[in-house]
Every structure is written in C-alpha cells, then in structure tokens.
Amino acid sequence: MNRAPATAKLNLALVVGPTRDDGKHEVLTVLQRLDLADRVSIAPARALRVDGFAADTLVRGALEALAAAAGVEPSWHARITKRIPVAAGLGGGSSDAATALRLANATLSEPLPGKALDEVARGLGADVAFFLREGPQLGRGDGSDLEPLGLPQDYWVLLLQPNGSAKTSTADVYRRFDERSGADGFDARAQELMRALAAVRRPRDLTALPPNDLAESPFAAELRQLGAFRADVTGAGPTVYGLFHHRRRAEAAQRAVATRARGLIAVPAWYG
C-alpha cells in the first residue's frame, strides 16, 4: 500500500477576469501549499473502492480518469483520512485527487509519463494540476497553466473558519461576481499583481499583492489589526487566512477570535 500526505493550499492572490469561451473564468492566481494535510493511501484491488470520506467524488473520478488514460481497469482501493476542512477554499478535495493520481500511477506496470499525468489532472480541475507540482505557482488561464514562483516560505499561517459560515457553491460565487461586473478592470489588476510579485523578496512583501476578487471578510481586517502582515480570503471562501512573522503572534490572534471562529495554524510546504 502506498501512502502520502495531500496538502492544503492558499490562494495568496486571486484576480478574476471575464468568462472564457469554455465557460470558465480567466484568472491569475498565486498558489501556495501548506503543511496542513489529509492522508491518502492506495493499494491495488479487484475493483475501485474509496473509503474514509463518504462525500468523495474527486478521488473516484481521478482514478477512473487515470485508468481510462492508461487503458486499464480502475482497480484500486483508496482510503482518505481527512484533516483539511471540507468546502473551505483550501483545495482538500483536489489535493486528495492529485495524491491518489500520483500514488495509483506508480502502481501501474507502465506508469503514465509526467506530461500525460498532468493532462489527466488538468481535465479534473485547475487545482488538481497544481497539486502535482512542487513549490508555489502562478496560475493563468483557467488556473491550470502553471509557472513556478520563488516566494519566501518563512512565515506562519492562521486559518480561520468563522462560526456559522458555510461555503456557497463556487458556481454561485462566480455568478455573483459576474452580476456585479467584477471582471471590469481585470487587465489592470493582473498587471498590479505581476508588479507586486516581481518585488517580493521577503514575507512582508506579500502585503502588496492585490486582494481576492471573489470574496472578502471583516476577519481579514481584524487579523491585520492583530499583527498579520497580510490577511485575506482564500479561493471562493469561506476560510480567511492571516500571515504572521512569528508563531506567538498567530497564536495570540487565534485566541483573540476563538469565540467567533475556529482557527488552525500552519506553515508553507514545498510538496505533498
């Protein structure tokens, strides 16, 4: 049996543009792994079986897609141990799928080469493709056109899930974005993001990245008041993150909002 962690991710920045011909939105996003992780195990089996997370569809779909691409039957037993909050904008499902792809591919007598595996991942979703890469990445197009970034990794991350928050479907989040003409000025915001990235040398420089186009939260402003040098919503929400130079400041901020939000502390990770 093969086992591996399936790490969470942050959108350190998310700039969203107009709808493309394929129905997806044009995006420019900065993706960073965290050490917060699920665990996925894969073993050959007589038929496809996925245990541990009843709501899974992504791991099953990933293994079916891998089998189709490799010309084999989907004959694996997958087990998912969840630690990443579900439907939180942290990419847990996509990370589980990418980890299952990588582990299952290694069990094949003729594993798919990297490019072919990447194509399978891209067909499953932009975040799935990201989780096959190492290090922070800049996502373009629908988010799956990826380019490595050299970003600082020496900071602490406080993740907050506000009490009573529930993620609206990603489709609804984008629909509201379109209704408020959120794509207006996309090119200018994208240029702002690229200028800010070019100037990043130390963690504090991440402060200059533009805010998330899709979602916002009053907790972000509160975390900045509590010492975060950057705070925003990740992905389509509802998780809010704060970046801190020191763990003790992150822990103090976690305590300050403990009656109103569940908090987790993490650090950047390079790979799953």
PDB file of N, CA, C and O in Angstrom, residues 36-107:
ATOM      1  N   LEU A  36      -0.715  21.683   6.440  1.00  0.00           N
ATOM      2  CA  LEU A  36      -1.988  21.076   6.812  1.00  0.00           C
ATOM      3  C   LEU A  36      -2.361  20.073   5.717  1.00  0.00           C
ATOM      4  O   LEU A  36      -2.405  20.438   4.543  1.00  0.00           O
ATOM      5  N   ALA A  37      -2.627  18.820   6.084  1.00  0.00           N
ATOM      6  CA  ALA A  37      -2.774  17.805   5.045  1.00  0.00           C
ATOM      7  C   ALA A  37      -3.733  16.696   5.444  1.00  0.00           C
ATOM      8  O   ALA A  37      -3.797  16.282   6.609  1.00  0.00           O
ATOM      9  N   ASP A  38      -4.484  16.209   4.437  1.00  0.00           N
ATOM     10  CA  ASP A  38      -5.160  14.931   4.529  1.00  0.00           C
ATOM     11  C   ASP A  38      -4.107  13.841   4.300  1.00  0.00           C
ATOM     12  O   ASP A  38      -2.949  14.131   4.000  1.00  0.00           O
ATOM     13  N   ARG A  39      -4.541  12.586   4.403  1.00  0.00           N
ATOM     14  CA  ARG A  39      -3.656  11.476   4.036  1.00  0.00           C
ATOM     15  C   ARG A  39      -4.437  10.547   3.122  1.00  0.00           C
ATOM     16  O   ARG A  39      -5.599  10.242   3.377  1.00  0.00           O
ATOM     17  N   VAL A  40      -3.759  10.141   2.057  1.00  0.00           N
ATOM     18  CA  VAL A  40      -4.375   9.250   1.071  1.00  0.00           C
ATOM     19  C   VAL A  40      -3.523   7.998   0.947  1.00  0.00           C
ATOM     20  O   VAL A  40      -2.287   8.089   0.874  1.00  0.00           O
ATOM     21  N   SER A  41      -4.175   6.848   0.934  1.00  0.00           N
ATOM     22  CA  SER A  41      -3.469   5.590   0.684  1.00  0.00           C
ATOM     23  C   SER A  41      -4.113   4.897  -0.507  1.00  0.00           C
ATOM     24  O   SER A  41      -5.317   5.015  -0.744  1.00  0.00           O
ATOM     25  N   ILE A  42      -3.301   4.197  -1.269  1.00  0.00           N
ATOM     26  CA  ILE A  42      -3.739   3.498  -2.475  1.00  0.00           C
ATOM     27  C   ILE A  42      -3.141   2.098  -2.474  1.00  0.00           C
ATOM     28  O   ILE A  42      -1.942   1.919  -2.205  1.00  0.00           O
ATOM     29  N   ALA A  43      -3.974   1.117  -2.807  1.00  0.00           N
ATOM     30  CA  ALA A  43      -3.485  -0.262  -2.971  1.00  0.00           C
ATOM     31  C   ALA A  43      -4.218  -0.898  -4.146  1.00  0.00           C
ATOM     32  O   ALA A  43      -5.397  -0.612  -4.376  1.00  0.00           O
ATOM     33  N   PRO A  44      -3.552  -1.751  -4.895  1.00  0.00           N
ATOM     34  CA  PRO A  44      -4.252  -2.481  -5.958  1.00  0.00           C
ATOM     35  C   PRO A  44      -5.390  -3.310  -5.367  1.00  0.00           C
ATOM     36  O   PRO A  44      -5.311  -3.802  -4.237  1.00  0.00           O
ATOM     37  N   ALA A  45      -6.472  -3.438  -6.125  1.00  0.00           N
ATOM     38  CA  ALA A  45      -7.640  -4.186  -5.663  1.00  0.00           C
ATOM     39  C   ALA A  45      -8.345  -4.792  -6.873  1.00  0.00           C
ATOM     40  O   ALA A  45      -7.988  -4.526  -8.018  1.00  0.00           O
ATOM     41  N   ARG A  46      -9.381  -5.579  -6.604  1.00  0.00           N
ATOM     42  CA  ARG A  46     -10.119  -6.190  -7.703  1.00  0.00           C
ATOM     43  C   ARG A  46     -11.046  -5.200  -8.399  1.00  0.00           C
ATOM     44  O   ARG A  46     -11.391  -5.374  -9.567  1.00  0.00           O
ATOM     45  N   ALA A  47     -11.485  -4.172  -7.663  1.00  0.00           N
ATOM     46  CA  ALA A  47     -12.391  -3.167  -8.220  1.00  0.00           C
ATOM     47  C   ALA A  47     -12.129  -1.855  -7.512  1.00  0.00           C
ATOM     48  O   ALA A  47     -11.444  -1.805  -6.475  1.00  0.00           O
ATOM     49  N   LEU A  48     -12.657  -0.790  -8.059  1.00  0.00           N
ATOM     50  CA  LEU A  48     -12.444   0.537  -7.477  1.00  0.00           C
ATOM     51  C   LEU A  48     -13.286   0.702  -6.215  1.00  0.00           C
ATOM     52  O   LEU A  48     -14.507   0.464  -6.223  1.00  0.00           O
ATOM     53  N   ARG A  49     -12.608   1.136  -5.148  1.00  0.00           N
ATOM     54  CA  ARG A  49     -13.281   1.362  -3.872  1.00  0.00           C
ATOM     55  C   ARG A  49     -12.601   2.539  -3.185  1.00  0.00           C
ATOM     56  O   ARG A  49     -11.370   2.602  -3.159  1.00  0.00           O
ATOM     57  N   VAL A  50     -13.406   3.472  -2.666  1.00  0.00           N
ATOM     58  CA  VAL A  50     -12.877   4.636  -1.960  1.00  0.00           C
ATOM     59  C   VAL A  50     -13.532   4.697  -0.587  1.00  0.00           C
ATOM     60  O   VAL A  50     -14.761   4.782  -0.475  1.00  0.00           O
ATOM     61  N   ASP A  51     -12.738   4.655   0.473  1.00  0.00           N
ATOM     62  CA  ASP A  51     -13.235   4.674   1.851  1.00  0.00           C
ATOM     63  C   ASP A  51     -12.713   5.904   2.587  1.00  0.00           C
ATOM     64  O   ASP A  51     -11.748   6.536   2.162  1.00  0.00           O
ATOM     65  N   GLY A  52     -13.347   6.188   3.713  1.00  0.00           N
ATOM     66  CA  GLY A  52     -12.849   7.199   4.639  1.00  0.00           C
ATOM     67  C   GLY A  52     -13.529   8.538   4.546  1.00  0.00           C
ATOM     68  O   GLY A  52     -13.506   9.308   5.501  1.00  0.00           O
ATOM     69  N   PHE A  53     -14.110   8.842   3.390  1.00  0.00           N
ATOM     70  CA  PHE A  53     -14.782  10.132   3.219  1.00  0.00           C
ATOM     71  C   PHE A  53     -15.976   9.901   2.303  1.00  0.00           C
ATOM     72  O   PHE A  53     -15.832   9.820   1.088  1.00  0.00           O
ATOM     73  N   ALA A  54     -17.145   9.789   2.917  1.00  0.00           N
ATOM     74  CA  ALA A  54     -18.337   9.375   2.180  1.00  0.00           C
ATOM     75  C   ALA A  54     -18.718  10.337   1.066  1.00  0.00           C
ATOM     76  O   ALA A  54     -19.320   9.930   0.067  1.00  0.00           O
ATOM     77  N   ALA A  55     -18.366  11.620   1.224  1.00  0.00           N
ATOM     78  CA  ALA A  55     -18.768  12.617   0.229  1.00  0.00           C
ATOM     79  C   ALA A  55     -17.812  12.692  -0.957  1.00  0.00           C
ATOM     80  O   ALA A  55     -18.004  13.526  -1.851  1.00  0.00           O
ATOM     81  N   ASP A  56     -16.787  11.845  -0.989  1.00  0.00           N
ATOM     82  CA  ASP A  56     -15.810  11.932  -2.080  1.00  0.00           C
ATOM     83  C   ASP A  56     -16.428  11.669  -3.443  1.00  0.00           C
ATOM     84  O   ASP A  56     -17.199  10.737  -3.627  1.00  0.00           O
ATOM     85  N   THR A  57     -16.067  12.504  -4.391  1.00  0.00           N
ATOM     86  CA  THR A  57     -16.303  12.213  -5.812  1.00  0.00           C
ATOM     87  C   THR A  57     -15.007  12.426  -6.596  1.00  0.00           C
ATOM     88  O   THR A  57     -14.801  11.789  -7.626  1.00  0.00           O
ATOM     89  N   LEU A  58     -14.133  13.292  -6.084  1.00  0.00           N
ATOM     90  CA  LEU A  58     -12.938  13.666  -6.839  1.00  0.00           C
ATOM     91  C   LEU A  58     -11.907  12.543  -6.916  1.00  0.00           C
ATOM     92  O   LEU A  58     -11.308  12.316  -7.972  1.00  0.00           O
ATOM     93  N   VAL A  59     -11.665  11.847  -5.837  1.00  0.00           N
ATOM     94  CA  VAL A  59     -10.692  10.758  -5.871  1.00  0.00           C
ATOM     95  C   VAL A  59     -11.198   9.645  -6.787  1.00  0.00           C
ATOM     96  O   VAL A  59     -10.456   9.125  -7.633  1.00  0.00           O
ATOM     97  N   ARG A  60     -12.449   9.303  -6.642  1.00  0.00           N
ATOM     98  CA  ARG A  60     -13.015   8.272  -7.517  1.00  0.00           C
ATOM     99  C   ARG A  60     -12.907   8.702  -8.986  1.00  0.00           C
ATOM    100  O   ARG A  60     -12.486   7.929  -9.847  1.00  0.00           O
ATOM    101  N   GLY A  61     -13.287   9.951  -9.276  1.00  0.00           N
ATOM    102  CA  GLY A  61     -13.201  10.436 -10.648  1.00  0.00           C
ATOM    103  C   GLY A  61     -11.775  10.459 -11.162  1.00  0.00           C
ATOM    104  O   GLY A  61     -11.516  10.157 -12.335  1.00  0.00           O
ATOM    105  N   ALA A  62     -10.821  10.802 -10.279  1.00  0.00           N
ATOM    106  CA  ALA A  62      -9.411  10.837 -10.682  1.00  0.00           C
ATOM    107  C   ALA A  62      -8.920   9.449 -11.039  1.00  0.00           C
ATOM    108  O   ALA A  62      -8.209   9.256 -12.040  1.00  0.00           O
ATOM    109  N   LEU A  63      -9.273   8.462 -10.251  1.00  0.00           N
ATOM    110  CA  LEU A  63      -8.808   7.096 -10.511  1.00  0.00           C
ATOM    111  C   LEU A  63      -9.473   6.523 -11.767  1.00  0.00           C
ATOM    112  O   LEU A  63      -8.835   5.795 -12.537  1.00  0.00           O
ATOM    113  N   GLU A  64     -10.717   6.866 -11.996  1.00  0.00           N
ATOM    114  CA  GLU A  64     -11.377   6.432 -13.231  1.00  0.00           C
ATOM    115  C   GLU A  64     -10.717   7.075 -14.445  1.00  0.00           C
ATOM    116  O   GLU A  64     -10.509   6.416 -15.481  1.00  0.00           O
ATOM    117  N   ALA A  65     -10.374   8.366 -14.325  1.00  0.00           N
ATOM    118  CA  ALA A  65      -9.723   9.062 -15.440  1.00  0.00           C
ATOM    119  C   ALA A  65      -8.325   8.504 -15.702  1.00  0.00           C
ATOM    120  O   ALA A  65      -7.908   8.361 -16.854  1.00  0.00           O
ATOM    121  N   LEU A  66      -7.591   8.184 -14.643  1.00  0.00           N
ATOM    122  CA  LEU A  66      -6.272   7.595 -14.804  1.00  0.00           C
ATOM    123  C   LEU A  66      -6.364   6.248 -15.510  1.00  0.00           C
ATOM    124  O   LEU A  66      -5.591   5.959 -16.437  1.00  0.00           O
ATOM    125  N   ALA A  67      -7.302   5.417 -15.077  1.00  0.00           N
ATOM    126  CA  ALA A  67      -7.455   4.105 -15.688  1.00  0.00           C
ATOM    127  C   ALA A  67      -7.792   4.232 -17.173  1.00  0.00           C
ATOM    128  O   ALA A  67      -7.241   3.506 -18.011  1.00  0.00           O
ATOM    129  N   ALA A  68      -8.681   5.178 -17.515  1.00  0.00           N
ATOM    130  CA  ALA A  68      -9.044   5.379 -18.918  1.00  0.00           C
ATOM    131  C   ALA A  68      -7.833   5.814 -19.734  1.00  0.00           C
ATOM    132  O   ALA A  68      -7.612   5.332 -20.857  1.00  0.00           O
ATOM    133  N   ALA A  69      -7.033   6.722 -19.181  1.00  0.00           N
ATOM    134  CA  ALA A  69      -5.862   7.215 -19.902  1.00  0.00           C
ATOM    135  C   ALA A  69      -4.805   6.133 -20.073  1.00  0.00           C
ATOM    136  O   ALA A  69      -4.076   6.106 -21.074  1.00  0.00           O
ATOM    137  N   ALA A  70      -4.707   5.241 -19.085  1.00  0.00           N
ATOM    138  CA  ALA A  70      -3.686   4.186 -19.128  1.00  0.00           C
ATOM    139  C   ALA A  70      -4.172   2.924 -19.827  1.00  0.00           C
ATOM    140  O   ALA A  70      -3.385   2.002 -20.049  1.00  0.00           O
ATOM    141  N   GLY A  71      -5.481   2.869 -20.153  1.00  0.00           N
ATOM    142  CA  GLY A  71      -6.017   1.685 -20.815  1.00  0.00           C
ATOM    143  C   GLY A  71      -6.117   0.480 -19.910  1.00  0.00           C
ATOM    144  O   GLY A  71      -5.927  -0.659 -20.362  1.00  0.00           O
ATOM    145  N   VAL A  72      -6.426   0.726 -18.617  1.00  0.00           N
ATOM    146  CA  VAL A  72      -6.570  -0.375 -17.661  1.00  0.00           C
ATOM    147  C   VAL A  72      -7.900  -0.230 -16.932  1.00  0.00           C
ATOM    148  O   VAL A  72      -8.591   0.790 -17.056  1.00  0.00           O
ATOM    149  N   GLU A  73      -8.254  -1.250 -16.173  1.00  0.00           N
ATOM    150  CA  GLU A  73      -9.443  -1.170 -15.335  1.00  0.00           C
ATOM    151  C   GLU A  73      -9.114  -0.374 -14.067  1.00  0.00           C
ATOM    152  O   GLU A  73      -7.988  -0.456 -13.552  1.00  0.00           O
ATOM    153  N   PRO A  74     -10.074   0.411 -13.558  1.00  0.00           N
ATOM    154  CA  PRO A  74      -9.824   1.151 -12.303  1.00  0.00           C
ATOM    155  C   PRO A  74      -9.905   0.208 -11.102  1.00  0.00           C
ATOM    156  O   PRO A  74     -10.961   0.045 -10.483  1.00  0.00           O
ATOM    157  N   SER A  75      -8.806  -0.401 -10.788  1.00  0.00           N
ATOM    158  CA  SER A  75      -8.773  -1.463  -9.773  1.00  0.00           C
ATOM    159  C   SER A  75      -7.866  -1.065  -8.621  1.00  0.00           C
ATOM    160  O   SER A  75      -6.736  -1.558  -8.493  1.00  0.00           O
ATOM    161  N   TRP A  76      -8.346  -0.139  -7.815  1.00  0.00           N
ATOM    162  CA  TRP A  76      -7.599   0.316  -6.645  1.00  0.00           C
ATOM    163  C   TRP A  76      -8.538   0.450  -5.451  1.00  0.00           C
ATOM    164  O   TRP A  76      -9.731   0.734  -5.604  1.00  0.00           O
ATOM    165  N   HIS A  77      -7.959   0.291  -4.279  1.00  0.00           N
ATOM    166  CA  HIS A  77      -8.649   0.625  -3.032  1.00  0.00           C
ATOM    167  C   HIS A  77      -7.992   1.885  -2.468  1.00  0.00           C
ATOM    168  O   HIS A  77      -6.798   1.876  -2.146  1.00  0.00           O
ATOM    169  N   ALA A  78      -8.747   2.966  -2.411  1.00  0.00           N
ATOM    170  CA  ALA A  78      -8.245   4.231  -1.874  1.00  0.00           C
ATOM    171  C   ALA A  78      -8.864   4.489  -0.508  1.00  0.00           C
ATOM    172  O   ALA A  78     -10.053   4.204  -0.298  1.00  0.00           O
ATOM    173  N   ARG A  79      -8.072   5.028   0.385  1.00  0.00           N
ATOM    174  CA  ARG A  79      -8.585   5.459   1.688  1.00  0.00           C
ATOM    175  C   ARG A  79      -8.151   6.895   1.925  1.00  0.00           C
ATOM    176  O   ARG A  79      -6.978   7.237   1.760  1.00  0.00           O
ATOM    177  N   ILE A  80      -9.109   7.720   2.325  1.00  0.00           N
ATOM    178  CA  ILE A  80      -8.867   9.139   2.576  1.00  0.00           C
ATOM    179  C   ILE A  80      -9.043   9.411   4.062  1.00  0.00           C
ATOM    180  O   ILE A  80     -10.092   9.079   4.639  1.00  0.00           O
ATOM    181  N   THR A  81      -8.050   9.986   4.688  1.00  0.00           N
ATOM    182  CA  THR A  81      -8.163  10.434   6.075  1.00  0.00           C
ATOM    183  C   THR A  81      -8.170  11.956   6.047  1.00  0.00           C
ATOM    184  O   THR A  81      -7.167  12.586   5.695  1.00  0.00           O
ATOM    185  N   LYS A  82      -9.308  12.549   6.402  1.00  0.00           N
ATOM    186  CA  LYS A  82      -9.482  13.991   6.271  1.00  0.00           C
ATOM    187  C   LYS A  82      -8.951  14.750   7.479  1.00  0.00           C
ATOM    188  O   LYS A  82      -9.182  14.363   8.630  1.00  0.00           O
ATOM    189  N   ARG A  83      -8.259  15.835   7.194  1.00  0.00           N
ATOM    190  CA  ARG A  83      -7.866  16.804   8.215  1.00  0.00           C
ATOM    191  C   ARG A  83      -8.132  18.220   7.714  1.00  0.00           C
ATOM    192  O   ARG A  83      -8.394  19.118   8.503  1.00  0.00           O
ATOM    193  N   ILE A  84      -8.054  18.423   6.409  1.00  0.00           N
ATOM    194  CA  ILE A  84      -8.349  19.729   5.823  1.00  0.00           C
ATOM    195  C   ILE A  84      -9.852  19.963   5.896  1.00  0.00           C
ATOM    196  O   ILE A  84     -10.633  19.094   5.489  1.00  0.00           O
ATOM    197  N   PRO A  85     -10.299  21.100   6.413  1.00  0.00           N
ATOM    198  CA  PRO A  85     -11.736  21.369   6.441  1.00  0.00           C
ATOM    199  C   PRO A  85     -12.348  21.267   5.049  1.00  0.00           C
ATOM    200  O   PRO A  85     -11.746  21.672   4.052  1.00  0.00           O
ATOM    201  N   VAL A  86     -13.555  20.707   4.994  1.00  0.00           N
ATOM    202  CA  VAL A  86     -14.237  20.458   3.722  1.00  0.00           C
ATOM    203  C   VAL A  86     -14.931  21.728   3.243  1.00  0.00           C
ATOM    204  O   VAL A  86     -15.454  22.512   4.048  1.00  0.00           O
ATOM    205  N   ALA A  87     -14.930  21.947   1.928  1.00  0.00           N
ATOM    206  CA  ALA A  87     -15.614  23.091   1.306  1.00  0.00           C
ATOM    207  C   ALA A  87     -15.182  24.400   1.952  1.00  0.00           C
ATOM    208  O   ALA A  87     -15.995  25.247   2.295  1.00  0.00           O
ATOM    209  N   ALA A  88     -13.865  24.562   2.100  1.00  0.00           N
ATOM    210  CA  ALA A  88     -13.326  25.714   2.809  1.00  0.00           C
ATOM    211  C   ALA A  88     -12.475  26.619   1.936  1.00  0.00           C
ATOM    212  O   ALA A  88     -11.931  27.609   2.420  1.00  0.00           O
ATOM    213  N   GLY A  89     -12.318  26.295   0.650  1.00  0.00           N
ATOM    214  CA  GLY A  89     -11.444  27.080  -0.208  1.00  0.00           C
ATOM    215  C   GLY A  89      -9.982  26.720  -0.065  1.00  0.00           C
ATOM    216  O   GLY A  89      -9.112  27.445  -0.536  1.00  0.00           O
ATOM    217  N   LEU A  90      -9.699  25.564   0.558  1.00  0.00           N
ATOM    218  CA  LEU A  90      -8.323  25.128   0.819  1.00  0.00           C
ATOM    219  C   LEU A  90      -7.866  24.012  -0.114  1.00  0.00           C
ATOM    220  O   LEU A  90      -6.748  23.511   0.021  1.00  0.00           O
ATOM    221  N   GLY A  91      -8.716  23.600  -1.034  1.00  0.00           N
ATOM    222  CA  GLY A  91      -8.303  22.643  -2.054  1.00  0.00           C
ATOM    223  C   GLY A  91      -8.160  21.217  -1.600  1.00  0.00           C
ATOM    224  O   GLY A  91      -7.496  20.427  -2.271  1.00  0.00           O
ATOM    225  N   GLY A  92      -8.779  20.840  -0.478  1.00  0.00           N
ATOM    226  CA  GLY A  92      -8.583  19.494   0.044  1.00  0.00           C
ATOM    227  C   GLY A  92      -8.988  18.399  -0.920  1.00  0.00           C
ATOM    228  O   GLY A  92      -8.269  17.420  -1.103  1.00  0.00           O
ATOM    229  N   GLY A  93     -10.156  18.534  -1.552  1.00  0.00           N
ATOM    230  CA  GLY A  93     -10.611  17.512  -2.486  1.00  0.00           C
ATOM    231  C   GLY A  93      -9.694  17.378  -3.682  1.00  0.00           C
ATOM    232  O   GLY A  93      -9.370  16.268  -4.126  1.00  0.00           O
ATOM    233  N   SER A  94      -9.249  18.513  -4.223  1.00  0.00           N
ATOM    234  CA  SER A  94      -8.335  18.487  -5.369  1.00  0.00           C
ATOM    235  C   SER A  94      -6.989  17.877  -4.983  1.00  0.00           C
ATOM    236  O   SER A  94      -6.377  17.140  -5.767  1.00  0.00           O
ATOM    237  N   SER A  95      -6.530  18.184  -3.782  1.00  0.00           N
ATOM    238  CA  SER A  95      -5.256  17.629  -3.317  1.00  0.00           C
ATOM    239  C   SER A  95      -5.363  16.122  -3.123  1.00  0.00           C
ATOM    240  O   SER A  95      -4.451  15.365  -3.493  1.00  0.00           O
ATOM    241  N   ASP A  96      -6.482  15.667  -2.561  1.00  0.00           N
ATOM    242  CA  ASP A  96      -6.700  14.221  -2.420  1.00  0.00           C
ATOM    243  C   ASP A  96      -6.660  13.555  -3.791  1.00  0.00           C
ATOM    244  O   ASP A  96      -6.053  12.490  -3.965  1.00  0.00           O
ATOM    245  N   ALA A  97      -7.322  14.179  -4.779  1.00  0.00           N
ATOM    246  CA  ALA A  97      -7.373  13.609  -6.128  1.00  0.00           C
ATOM    247  C   ALA A  97      -5.987  13.540  -6.754  1.00  0.00           C
ATOM    248  O   ALA A  97      -5.610  12.529  -7.352  1.00  0.00           O
ATOM    249  N   ALA A  98      -5.206  14.609  -6.619  1.00  0.00           N
ATOM    250  CA  ALA A  98      -3.857  14.621  -7.195  1.00  0.00           C
ATOM    251  C   ALA A  98      -2.965  13.587  -6.523  1.00  0.00           C
ATOM    252  O   ALA A  98      -2.174  12.896  -7.193  1.00  0.00           O
ATOM    253  N   THR A  99      -3.081  13.457  -5.213  1.00  0.00           N
ATOM    254  CA  THR A  99      -2.265  12.475  -4.497  1.00  0.00           C
ATOM    255  C   THR A  99      -2.651  11.056  -4.906  1.00  0.00           C
ATOM    256  O   THR A  99      -1.786  10.195  -5.111  1.00  0.00           O
ATOM    257  N   ALA A 100      -3.965  10.812  -5.045  1.00  0.00           N
ATOM    258  CA  ALA A 100      -4.415   9.500  -5.498  1.00  0.00           C
ATOM    259  C   ALA A 100      -3.898   9.206  -6.902  1.00  0.00           C
ATOM    260  O   ALA A 100      -3.468   8.079  -7.194  1.00  0.00           O
ATOM    261  N   LEU A 101      -3.928  10.204  -7.785  1.00  0.00           N
ATOM    262  CA  LEU A 101      -3.392  10.028  -9.139  1.00  0.00           C
ATOM    263  C   LEU A 101      -1.929   9.604  -9.095  1.00  0.00           C
ATOM    264  O   LEU A 101      -1.517   8.652  -9.777  1.00  0.00           O
ATOM    265  N   ARG A 102      -1.145  10.329  -8.323  1.00  0.00           N
ATOM    266  CA  ARG A 102       0.295  10.064  -8.271  1.00  0.00           C
ATOM    267  C   ARG A 102       0.591   8.681  -7.702  1.00  0.00           C
ATOM    268  O   ARG A 102       1.427   7.932  -8.236  1.00  0.00           O
ATOM    269  N   LEU A 103      -0.112   8.318  -6.622  1.00  0.00           N
ATOM    270  CA  LEU A 103       0.129   7.023  -5.990  1.00  0.00           C
ATOM    271  C   LEU A 103      -0.347   5.873  -6.864  1.00  0.00           C
ATOM    272  O   LEU A 103       0.333   4.851  -7.002  1.00  0.00           O
ATOM    273  N   ALA A 104      -1.527   6.031  -7.453  1.00  0.00           N
ATOM    274  CA  ALA A 104      -2.058   4.956  -8.295  1.00  0.00           C
ATOM    275  C   ALA A 104      -1.233   4.795  -9.561  1.00  0.00           C
ATOM    276  O   ALA A 104      -1.008   3.670 -10.029  1.00  0.00           O
ATOM    277  N   ASN A 105      -0.765   5.887 -10.121  1.00  0.00           N
ATOM    278  CA  ASN A 105       0.059   5.812 -11.323  1.00  0.00           C
ATOM    279  C   ASN A 105       1.322   4.990 -11.063  1.00  0.00           C
ATOM    280  O   ASN A 105       1.781   4.236 -11.924  1.00  0.00           O
ATOM    281  N   ALA A 106       1.851   5.113  -9.848  1.00  0.00           N
ATOM    282  CA  ALA A 106       3.071   4.379  -9.503  1.00  0.00           C
ATOM    283  C   ALA A 106       2.840   2.875  -9.413  1.00  0.00           C
ATOM    284  O   ALA A 106       3.806   2.097  -9.459  1.00  0.00           O
ATOM    285  N   THR A 107       1.583   2.445  -9.278  1.00  0.00           N
ATOM    286  CA  THR A 107       1.306   1.004  -9.198  1.00  0.00           C
ATOM    287  C   THR A 107       1.154   0.369 -10.573  1.00  0.00           C
ATOM    288  O   THR A 107       1.097  -0.871 -10.677  1.00  0.00           O
TER     289      THR A 107
END
